[in-house]
Amino acid sequence: MTSSPSQPNATGLWQRLKERSTLAKVLAAGLLLGLTVWVALPSYFSGQWSWAQPLPIANIQQVRSLRQTALELPRWDNQPQAQLLNGGAVSLTTTLTPSTGLRPPQPALAIAEIQPMRVLPIGGNRWAYQELAHPEANQPPIGVYLLPQMDTINLPAVEWVDVRGTEGWQEQEVQSLTFTATVGDRQAPVTARFFRAAAARTYAVVQWYAWPTGGSASPLAWFWRDQWAQLRRQRQPWVAVYLKIPMRAQSELESMQPLAESLAQDVQAALMADIFTPAS
Amino acid sequence: MLSRQRFPNLLERQGPNLLILGLLALLYSPLLYHWIDGWLNKSISIEHEYFSHALIGFPFAAYIAWSHRKKWQRLPDQAHPLGAVLLLASVALYGTGMGELVNLSFPLVLAGLVLWLKGIPGLRLQSFPLLLVLLGTPNSVPYVLTPYTLPLQEFIAGTAGFVLLQLGLSVQVEGVYIFVNNRLVEVAPYCAGLKMLFTSWYVSLMLLYWTETWRSRRTVVSLLAGATVISVTANIIRNTLLTFFHGTGRDGAFEWLHESWGGDLYSAIMLGLIVLLLRALDRPPAPALAPEPTTESAPHD
């Protein structure tokens, strides 16, 4: 359709509308107008734009509380730690081991307080640390390290590299450990990193980022879940978890798998039940 | 361009255009203001900082688009259906209210309008300004890349450690950690220099367009490759300097280069080197004029 020659002001707007090009522009303008009226104008009036701030996390206080309160793990024996006056800390069980010839009996150490958990710096972040009694006798306690998301601006990135740097261990036989945690009728699949850490001692280590509906060792897996949740105006808060289970140097990693999986399931379930669920 | 028309006719002819521009301004000026505020005050997030080159890129893109207006008007009006698709997609993204998606709706609405008004020839005409806008739109790609930058971080840590070792410092490198005189420096993902690399490529694109050398594939490839080398090398040197400052206790210098205007000055010098590189690449070869040293001087060994 070609544009018809129009007399200025004579046929005016209506003639112009019949030109396809003007029609195209009017349609585009109409679309943008609709968008402006429906979406932009309410924000102008209220002064609030939905993208100006990151979407808040619903129960961020509970997530943050991980740094102050130990996680409840009913099937495991939490070992309190003694915070010493000189700033150090010891696990209470180790101080109660009988003295050997090399180590004279310690009189009462200057203990400031006894607490179920303490905060440790790892790679610039402060992790919450708890100790659990190892099911095998004569083994040091199991370490449970939790790093909660303190704010919307904190994103999981390189926690496993930081841990490796701080612990100074060699990661061997790195593999995936998949398990499902069940809380009530909710099932959360988790894919964690599972490996043998060789340092002064040997450990079986499980690492993953936990969120309300599951977990993964990959920060990107969390990222996509969180993005998807944001479309529904919700967030998926994350807690980085790593479990340090002492093992005998000559054992196979596979032999530690049942213990590792059982503990990991309990930790994920405890997080889902206590931390990720809003307190009623 | 409008002065020869009578005023009422002007309004009729330009009415729809002005309406579209006005609505775009209403829809996007709060967003653009938010972006600029974030870049100037570093108040949004680290990922947002990766796109601060848009502060020079967007005005440049607007300037180029404006300088094309006569050619734009001479193009026949044609509405390409892809334009409608992009416009509708942009509206949908804007409607979600989610930061990432609203950001993405900006280049989409511009591309959609270009296609809807002037079709593929219009897109070809305005392709470079649209590309500048697209590459300057904040998104989460830098975060998505962080798991993959580990090898680069380790390389930087290793090289910095090696250089410091040659300078006689007691250095130990473990993965991305450098121990100097028992002080620890971590080469974090955001120290890997990706931001400066992206900015270097972006500025290279702008330079190529400005000097009209983008037509030569050799120049384009050489400049982008050269900019990459300059950027990565400059970043290694910067990390080495930062480690040196921290390891020898020069915390003031560390702060200056890491957080304060020292870093900006360093980046500006690096970009200046890229400009010089382009001038060197672009220098017309004049074999007839340049004296051939071998014909005149005594033979070397």
XYZ file of C-alpha atoms in Angstrom:
581
model
C 0.000 0.000 0.000
C 1.613 3.282 -1.008
C 1.095 6.476 0.900
C -1.567 8.650 -0.671
C -0.667 12.297 -1.305
C -2.498 14.201 1.387
C -3.268 17.886 1.554
C -1.840 19.398 4.727
C -4.547 19.798 7.359
C -7.257 18.711 4.949
C -7.436 15.000 5.462
C -5.008 15.046 8.390
C -4.835 12.334 10.945
C -7.268 9.827 9.591
C -5.555 9.767 6.228
C -2.246 9.338 7.908
C -3.549 6.474 9.965
C -4.328 4.646 6.817
C -0.685 4.717 5.891
C 0.885 1.533 7.075
C 3.927 3.214 8.428
C 1.935 5.479 10.692
C -0.198 2.524 11.725
C 2.935 0.633 12.716
C 4.111 3.576 14.781
C 0.745 3.983 16.421
C 0.635 0.299 17.335
C 4.109 0.501 18.847
C 3.164 3.657 20.709
C 0.014 1.969 21.949
C 1.975 -0.969 23.279
C 4.411 1.291 25.084
C 1.546 3.399 26.389
C -0.124 0.332 27.811
C 3.110 -0.677 29.467
C 3.580 2.804 30.870
C 0.086 2.980 32.299
C 0.020 -0.522 33.741
C 3.544 -0.856 35.040
C 5.442 2.422 35.094
C 2.847 4.929 36.315
C 2.008 3.049 39.544
C 5.728 3.004 40.318
C 6.029 6.708 39.602
C 3.173 7.479 41.961
C 4.389 5.261 44.741
C 8.009 6.216 44.257
C 8.964 2.537 44.519
C 10.453 0.608 41.667
C 10.513 -3.142 42.036
C 14.000 -3.440 40.603
C 15.564 -0.686 42.729
C 16.338 -3.071 45.564
C 17.084 -6.765 45.460
C 14.093 -8.822 46.463
C 14.309 -9.288 50.237
C 14.748 -12.749 51.722
C 11.758 -13.719 53.785
C 13.359 -15.261 56.853
C 16.816 -13.787 56.660
C 16.921 -13.408 60.437
C 16.656 -17.138 60.903
C 19.339 -17.767 58.332
C 21.616 -15.254 60.047
C 20.945 -16.862 63.414
C 23.100 -19.793 62.346
C 26.055 -17.702 63.423
C 24.761 -17.511 66.954
C 22.847 -20.704 67.599
C 23.998 -24.191 66.889
C 21.996 -26.263 64.443
C 19.866 -28.894 66.145
C 20.866 -32.345 65.007
C 18.815 -34.746 67.138
C 20.517 -37.940 66.098
C 23.995 -36.599 66.718
C 25.814 -35.694 69.865
C 26.827 -32.053 69.807
C 30.101 -31.542 71.617
C 30.364 -28.199 73.317
C 33.544 -26.256 72.883
C 35.302 -24.264 75.527
C 36.199 -20.751 74.562
C 39.442 -19.939 76.344
C 40.336 -16.592 77.830
C 43.357 -16.354 75.597
C 41.051 -16.401 72.601
C 41.660 -20.004 71.673
C 39.122 -22.755 71.862
C 39.216 -26.422 72.577
C 36.741 -29.160 72.251
C 35.761 -30.298 75.709
C 36.322 -33.979 74.940
C 39.956 -33.456 73.990
C 40.668 -31.654 77.212
C 39.254 -34.595 79.107
C 41.463 -37.233 77.499
C 43.823 -38.745 80.001
C 47.273 -37.298 80.021
C 50.145 -39.191 78.491
C 53.731 -39.056 79.561
C 54.433 -36.410 76.964
C 51.554 -34.195 78.004
C 51.288 -33.480 81.717
C 47.759 -33.239 83.080
C 46.328 -29.844 82.436
C 44.963 -28.110 85.431
C 41.804 -26.147 84.792
C 42.380 -24.113 81.640
C 41.240 -20.530 81.808
C 37.870 -21.196 80.274
C 35.795 -18.158 79.476
C 32.648 -19.928 78.402
C 31.350 -23.185 77.092
C 29.264 -22.995 74.002
C 27.757 -25.403 71.503
C 29.295 -23.624 68.526
C 31.739 -20.916 67.588
C 32.576 -18.741 64.614
C 35.682 -19.383 62.523
C 37.150 -17.179 59.794
C 37.750 -18.966 56.511
C 38.782 -17.000 53.446
C 37.296 -13.701 54.577
C 34.007 -15.238 55.650
C 32.954 -16.220 59.143
C 31.643 -19.754 59.338
C 29.664 -21.289 62.200
C 31.445 -24.354 63.533
C 30.013 -27.215 65.591
C 31.519 -30.486 66.649
C 29.698 -33.785 66.779
C 30.830 -36.975 68.450
C 32.187 -39.434 65.918
C 30.264 -42.731 65.945
C 33.541 -44.595 65.884
C 35.301 -44.578 69.200
C 38.713 -42.975 69.458
C 38.145 -40.753 66.504
C 38.276 -36.971 66.756
C 34.936 -35.223 66.538
C 33.216 -34.494 63.249
C 33.303 -30.845 62.217
C 30.160 -29.217 60.812
C 30.816 -25.859 59.159
C 27.936 -23.639 58.085
C 28.137 -20.346 56.245
C 24.747 -18.613 56.132
C 23.778 -16.010 53.564
C 23.866 -12.863 55.645
C 22.360 -10.491 53.098
C 20.908 -10.357 49.617
C 24.227 -9.094 48.347
C 26.085 -12.250 49.418
C 26.293 -14.786 46.631
C 27.970 -18.190 46.770
C 31.151 -18.093 44.761
C 34.426 -19.715 45.750
C 33.781 -21.151 49.199
C 35.334 -24.522 48.338
C 38.524 -22.847 47.113
C 38.671 -20.818 50.341
C 38.206 -23.951 52.420
C 40.931 -25.766 50.527
C 43.248 -22.808 51.010
C 42.593 -22.521 54.731
C 42.709 -26.230 55.509
C 45.713 -26.729 53.279
C 44.725 -30.225 52.236
C 44.901 -32.268 49.053
C 41.543 -33.192 47.597
C 41.541 -36.772 46.373
C 38.936 -38.950 44.709
C 36.559 -36.033 44.250
C 33.118 -37.372 43.375
C 29.445 -36.536 43.598
C 27.344 -37.625 46.498
C 23.632 -37.522 45.724
C 21.065 -37.872 48.442
C 17.568 -36.733 49.311
C 16.539 -35.126 52.555
C 12.954 -35.494 53.654
C 11.124 -33.131 55.972
C 7.450 -33.888 56.377
C 6.200 -34.291 52.853
C 8.966 -32.228 51.304
C 11.770 -33.931 49.456
C 14.972 -32.096 48.677
C 17.494 -33.627 46.289
C 21.091 -32.648 46.944
C 24.203 -33.210 44.843
C 27.232 -32.648 47.036
C 30.991 -32.823 46.535
C 32.462 -35.779 48.323
C 36.181 -36.392 48.589
C 39.025 -37.582 50.700
C 41.105 -34.791 52.175
C 44.706 -35.645 52.920
C 46.465 -33.413 55.414
C 47.989 -34.113 58.805
C 44.879 -36.203 59.334
C 42.650 -37.786 56.725
C 39.053 -36.703 56.392
C 36.033 -37.575 54.337
C 34.576 -34.224 53.319
C 31.110 -33.390 52.023
C 30.409 -29.925 50.634
C 27.300 -28.327 49.198
C 25.215 -25.159 49.115
C 21.875 -25.843 50.797
C 18.646 -24.038 49.964
C 15.026 -24.670 50.991
C 14.220 -27.089 48.198
C 17.515 -28.855 47.666
C 21.235 -28.357 47.383
C 24.215 -28.578 45.089
C 27.952 -28.086 45.200
C 27.694 -25.729 42.244
C 26.878 -22.070 42.982
C 25.299 -21.772 39.548
C 22.708 -24.412 40.434
C 21.658 -22.196 43.327
C 21.739 -19.119 41.094
C 19.235 -20.458 38.549
C 16.902 -21.701 41.292
C 17.015 -18.288 42.941
C 16.376 -16.503 39.640
C 13.400 -18.739 38.951
C 12.072 -18.095 42.467
C 12.423 -14.348 41.955
C 10.052 -14.556 39.023
C 7.492 -15.697 41.579
C 8.687 -12.907 43.899
C 10.385 -15.276 46.311
C 13.991 -16.010 47.132
C 15.988 -19.140 47.797
C 18.395 -18.323 50.658
C 21.542 -20.405 50.749
C 23.743 -21.880 53.441
C 27.130 -23.304 52.514
C 27.760 -26.565 54.362
C 30.872 -28.567 54.778
C 31.270 -31.666 56.866
C 34.732 -32.774 57.953
C 34.579 -36.411 59.022
C 37.838 -37.833 60.351
C 38.693 -41.223 58.906
C 41.513 -43.680 59.118
C 44.193 -43.024 56.536
C 44.071 -46.567 55.283
C 40.282 -46.702 54.873
C 38.568 -46.439 51.534
C 36.443 -43.372 50.866
C 33.516 -45.628 49.931
C 33.469 -47.039 53.450
C 32.745 -43.570 54.801
C 29.884 -43.001 52.411
C 27.017 -44.315 54.578
C 28.109 -42.164 57.502
C 28.658 -39.133 55.304
C 25.313 -39.522 53.591
C 23.454 -40.017 56.846
C 24.971 -36.918 58.419
C 24.480 -34.846 55.282
C 20.815 -35.816 55.107
C 20.325 -34.839 58.722
C 22.048 -31.494 58.254
C 19.995 -30.653 55.167
C 16.791 -31.725 56.911
C 17.646 -29.679 59.991
C 18.312 -26.637 57.825
C 15.030 -27.097 56.021
C 13.051 -27.623 59.186
C 14.583 -24.954 61.405
C 16.274 -22.342 59.282
C 14.537 -22.228 55.960
C 11.039 -22.553 57.342
C 9.651 -19.353 58.794
C 9.205 -19.672 62.518
C 5.531 -19.989 63.248
C 15.411 19.052 9.312
C 11.966 20.144 10.393
C 12.322 23.877 9.884
C 10.936 23.846 6.387
C 7.624 22.319 7.445
C 4.740 24.287 8.789
C 4.269 23.745 12.480
C 0.901 21.895 12.426
C 2.278 19.600 9.764
C 5.345 19.006 11.915
C 3.211 17.753 14.753
C 1.232 15.461 12.477
C 4.311 14.051 10.840
C 6.424 13.680 13.918
C 3.610 13.032 16.388
C 3.917 9.264 16.512
C 7.741 9.470 16.677
C 7.665 11.949 19.529
C 5.068 9.891 21.328
C 7.224 6.777 21.102
C 10.315 8.633 22.266
C 8.396 10.243 25.091
C 7.014 6.913 26.282
C 10.478 5.336 26.090
C 11.797 8.170 28.213
C 9.027 7.677 30.756
C 9.593 3.953 30.890
C 13.366 3.899 31.048
C 14.708 7.081 32.576
C 14.284 5.836 36.168
C 16.077 2.650 35.173
C 18.932 4.448 33.413
C 19.255 6.841 36.339
C 19.508 3.821 38.648
C 22.240 2.300 36.485
C 24.257 5.502 36.315
C 23.900 6.041 40.054
C 25.120 2.495 40.602
C 28.153 2.998 38.373
C 29.159 6.328 39.843
C 28.629 5.351 43.469
C 29.367 1.622 43.210
C 26.150 1.120 45.141
C 24.495 -1.815 43.407
C 26.752 -4.847 43.113
C 30.086 -6.020 41.798
C 28.391 -7.529 38.767
C 26.887 -4.118 37.987
C 30.374 -2.583 37.990
C 31.370 -4.818 35.123
C 29.287 -2.648 32.811
C 30.470 0.792 33.843
C 31.989 1.232 30.376
C 28.428 2.068 29.344
C 28.986 5.492 30.870
C 30.976 6.364 27.768
C 29.352 3.790 25.510
C 25.737 4.957 25.763
C 26.404 8.614 24.906
C 28.612 7.430 22.039
C 25.844 5.123 20.812
C 23.293 7.916 21.041
C 25.632 10.187 19.099
C 26.115 7.602 16.334
C 22.390 6.861 16.127
C 21.644 10.577 15.899
C 24.270 11.084 13.203
C 22.475 8.442 11.132
C 19.154 10.226 11.223
C 19.187 11.435 7.618
C 19.939 7.951 6.331
C 17.289 6.638 8.719
C 14.638 8.933 7.304
C 15.552 8.004 3.766
C 15.011 4.329 4.506
C 11.537 3.135 3.460
C 9.181 2.366 6.314
C 8.775 -1.350 6.673
C 7.600 -3.323 9.655
C 9.496 -6.557 10.140
C 7.544 -9.146 12.174
C 10.620 -9.892 14.298
C 10.284 -6.334 15.518
C 6.849 -7.155 16.907
C 8.250 -10.262 18.589
C 11.042 -8.276 20.237
C 8.670 -5.527 21.311
C 6.276 -7.990 22.903
C 9.172 -9.821 24.556
C 10.492 -6.546 25.901
C 7.082 -5.639 27.323
C 6.854 -9.048 28.990
C 10.316 -8.677 30.517
C 9.599 -5.162 31.748
C 6.396 -6.389 33.305
C 8.144 -8.986 35.468
C 9.629 -6.218 37.589
C 12.721 -8.338 38.119
C 15.964 -6.371 37.845
C 17.785 -8.692 35.430
C 14.872 -8.963 33.050
C 13.902 -5.298 33.140
C 17.513 -4.460 32.264
C 17.381 -6.804 29.301
C 14.156 -5.240 28.074
C 16.030 -2.035 27.270
C 18.161 -3.260 24.349
C 15.244 -5.426 23.243
C 12.804 -2.528 23.014
C 15.296 -0.487 21.021
C 16.061 -3.323 18.615
C 12.373 -4.125 18.343
C 11.477 -0.550 17.464
C 14.228 -0.368 14.864
C 12.987 -3.544 13.190
C 9.335 -2.573 13.496
C 9.851 0.840 11.928
C 12.504 0.322 9.288
C 12.973 -3.424 9.048
C 16.248 -5.191 8.445
C 17.923 -2.263 6.641
C 17.177 -0.147 9.701
C 18.724 -2.768 11.940
C 21.811 -2.845 9.767
C 22.086 0.936 9.905
C 21.829 1.096 13.676
C 23.583 -2.184 14.436
C 26.620 -0.640 16.088
C 24.766 1.650 18.515
C 22.505 -1.273 19.405
C 25.550 -3.474 19.998
C 27.055 -0.839 22.312
C 23.801 -0.691 24.253
C 23.557 -4.479 24.481
C 27.122 -4.855 25.743
C 26.570 -2.098 28.282
C 23.340 -3.477 29.738
C 23.986 -4.836 33.262
C 23.371 -8.550 33.680
C 24.623 -11.480 35.721
C 27.003 -12.971 33.175
C 30.066 -11.952 35.244
C 28.708 -13.955 38.192
C 27.937 -16.942 35.984
C 31.549 -16.859 34.773
C 33.139 -16.937 38.247
C 33.442 -20.748 38.508
C 35.385 -20.714 35.243
C 37.860 -18.021 36.118
C 39.724 -20.232 38.567
C 42.439 -21.245 36.078
C 43.025 -17.594 35.227
C 43.256 -16.675 38.901
C 45.761 -19.471 39.489
C 47.782 -18.345 36.482
C 47.862 -14.778 37.763
C 48.837 -15.914 41.250
C 51.579 -18.111 39.849
C 53.008 -15.414 37.593
C 52.859 -12.743 40.285
C 54.566 -15.107 42.699
C 57.259 -15.898 40.145
C 58.003 -12.219 39.497
C 58.187 -11.435 43.205
C 60.496 -14.382 43.691
C 62.852 -12.937 41.086
C 62.783 -9.673 43.018
C 64.132 -11.494 46.036
C 61.028 -11.719 48.223
C 60.188 -14.878 50.090
C 57.120 -16.031 48.241
C 55.011 -19.161 48.300
C 52.086 -19.758 45.971
C 49.296 -22.238 46.743
C 46.543 -22.238 44.153
C 45.118 -18.724 44.289
C 46.864 -17.792 47.537
C 50.191 -15.960 47.627
C 52.141 -15.876 50.891
C 54.638 -13.015 51.039
C 56.598 -12.486 54.235
C 53.861 -14.447 56.011
C 51.154 -12.118 54.797
C 48.452 -13.635 52.686
C 46.984 -12.321 49.464
C 44.129 -14.087 47.741
C 43.629 -13.603 44.012
C 39.842 -13.517 44.129
C 37.609 -14.003 41.084
C 37.133 -10.272 40.802
C 40.901 -9.806 40.708
C 41.120 -11.970 37.605
C 40.791 -8.883 35.487
C 37.595 -9.805 33.673
C 36.153 -6.357 34.194
C 39.164 -4.681 32.627
C 39.136 -7.250 29.840
C 35.490 -6.548 28.982
C 36.091 -2.822 29.194
C 39.130 -3.170 26.923
C 37.112 -5.034 24.317
C 34.284 -2.531 24.537
C 36.615 0.442 24.183
C 38.380 -1.351 21.311
C 35.059 -1.711 19.522
C 34.374 1.977 19.999
C 37.841 2.882 18.728
C 37.484 0.630 15.689
C 34.218 2.284 14.781
C 35.427 5.801 15.446
C 38.522 5.437 13.284
C 36.524 3.495 10.687
C 39.085 0.714 10.811
C 36.499 -1.948 11.556
C 36.262 -2.718 7.893
C 39.684 -4.314 7.959
C 39.354 -7.761 9.477
C 43.074 -7.836 10.132
C 42.879 -4.651 12.185
C 39.846 -5.846 14.118
C 41.430 -9.161 15.064
C 44.799 -7.595 15.818
C 43.313 -4.902 18.003
C 41.084 -7.234 19.976
C 43.907 -9.720 20.430
C 46.322 -6.949 21.351
C 43.848 -5.445 23.787
C 43.452 -8.865 25.413
C 47.197 -9.233 25.839
C 47.542 -5.699 27.199
C 44.661 -6.173 29.604
C 45.786 -9.529 30.978
C 49.400 -8.381 31.306
C 48.373 -5.152 32.992
C 46.248 -7.143 35.405
C 49.101 -9.492 36.268
C 51.356 -6.508 36.900
C 48.681 -4.896 39.040
C 48.211 -8.048 41.111
C 51.983 -8.345 41.477
C 52.195 -4.757 42.689
C 49.305 -5.284 45.101
C 50.941 -8.412 46.502
C 54.234 -6.575 46.815
C 52.591 -3.681 48.652
C 50.720 -5.958 51.000
C 53.654 -8.266 51.621
C 56.047 -5.444 52.443
C 53.545 -3.681 54.649
C 52.886 -0.729 52.364
C 49.204 -0.762 53.212
C 48.621 2.806 52.078
C 49.896 2.036 48.606
C 47.859 -1.148 48.557
C 44.722 0.750 49.429
C 45.464 3.359 46.762
C 45.882 0.855 43.947
C 43.167 -1.514 45.089
C 40.283 0.687 46.149
C 41.091 4.285 45.415
C 41.924 6.406 42.398
C 45.164 4.532 41.812
C 43.191 1.720 40.278
C 41.249 4.072 38.035
C 44.441 5.776 36.916
C 45.987 2.389 36.169
C 42.979 1.411 34.069
C 43.049 4.725 32.205
C 46.728 4.242 31.332
C 45.964 0.731 30.131
C 43.186 1.981 27.870
C 45.571 4.654 26.599
C 47.952 1.883 25.575
C 45.159 0.313 23.542
C 44.611 3.613 21.743
C 48.322 3.711 20.935
C 48.130 0.124 19.723
C 45.387 1.021 17.287
C 47.364 3.943 15.973
C 50.329 1.646 15.452
C 48.170 -0.930 13.658
C 46.510 1.693 11.585
C 49.653 3.442 10.446
C 49.643 3.158 6.645
C 52.608 1.097 5.482
C 54.937 3.246 3.365
C 57.715 0.915 2.220
C 58.916 3.279 -0.481
C 59.537 6.069 1.989
C 61.029 4.211 4.971
C 64.749 3.761 4.574
C 65.842 0.128 4.447
C 68.574 -0.117 7.068
C 70.157 -3.206 5.583
C 71.011 -1.535 2.296
C 72.883 1.329 3.928
C 74.566 0.192 7.144
C 77.328 -2.329 7.528
C 76.196 -5.926 7.782
C 75.522 -7.082 11.352
C 76.589 -10.469 12.671
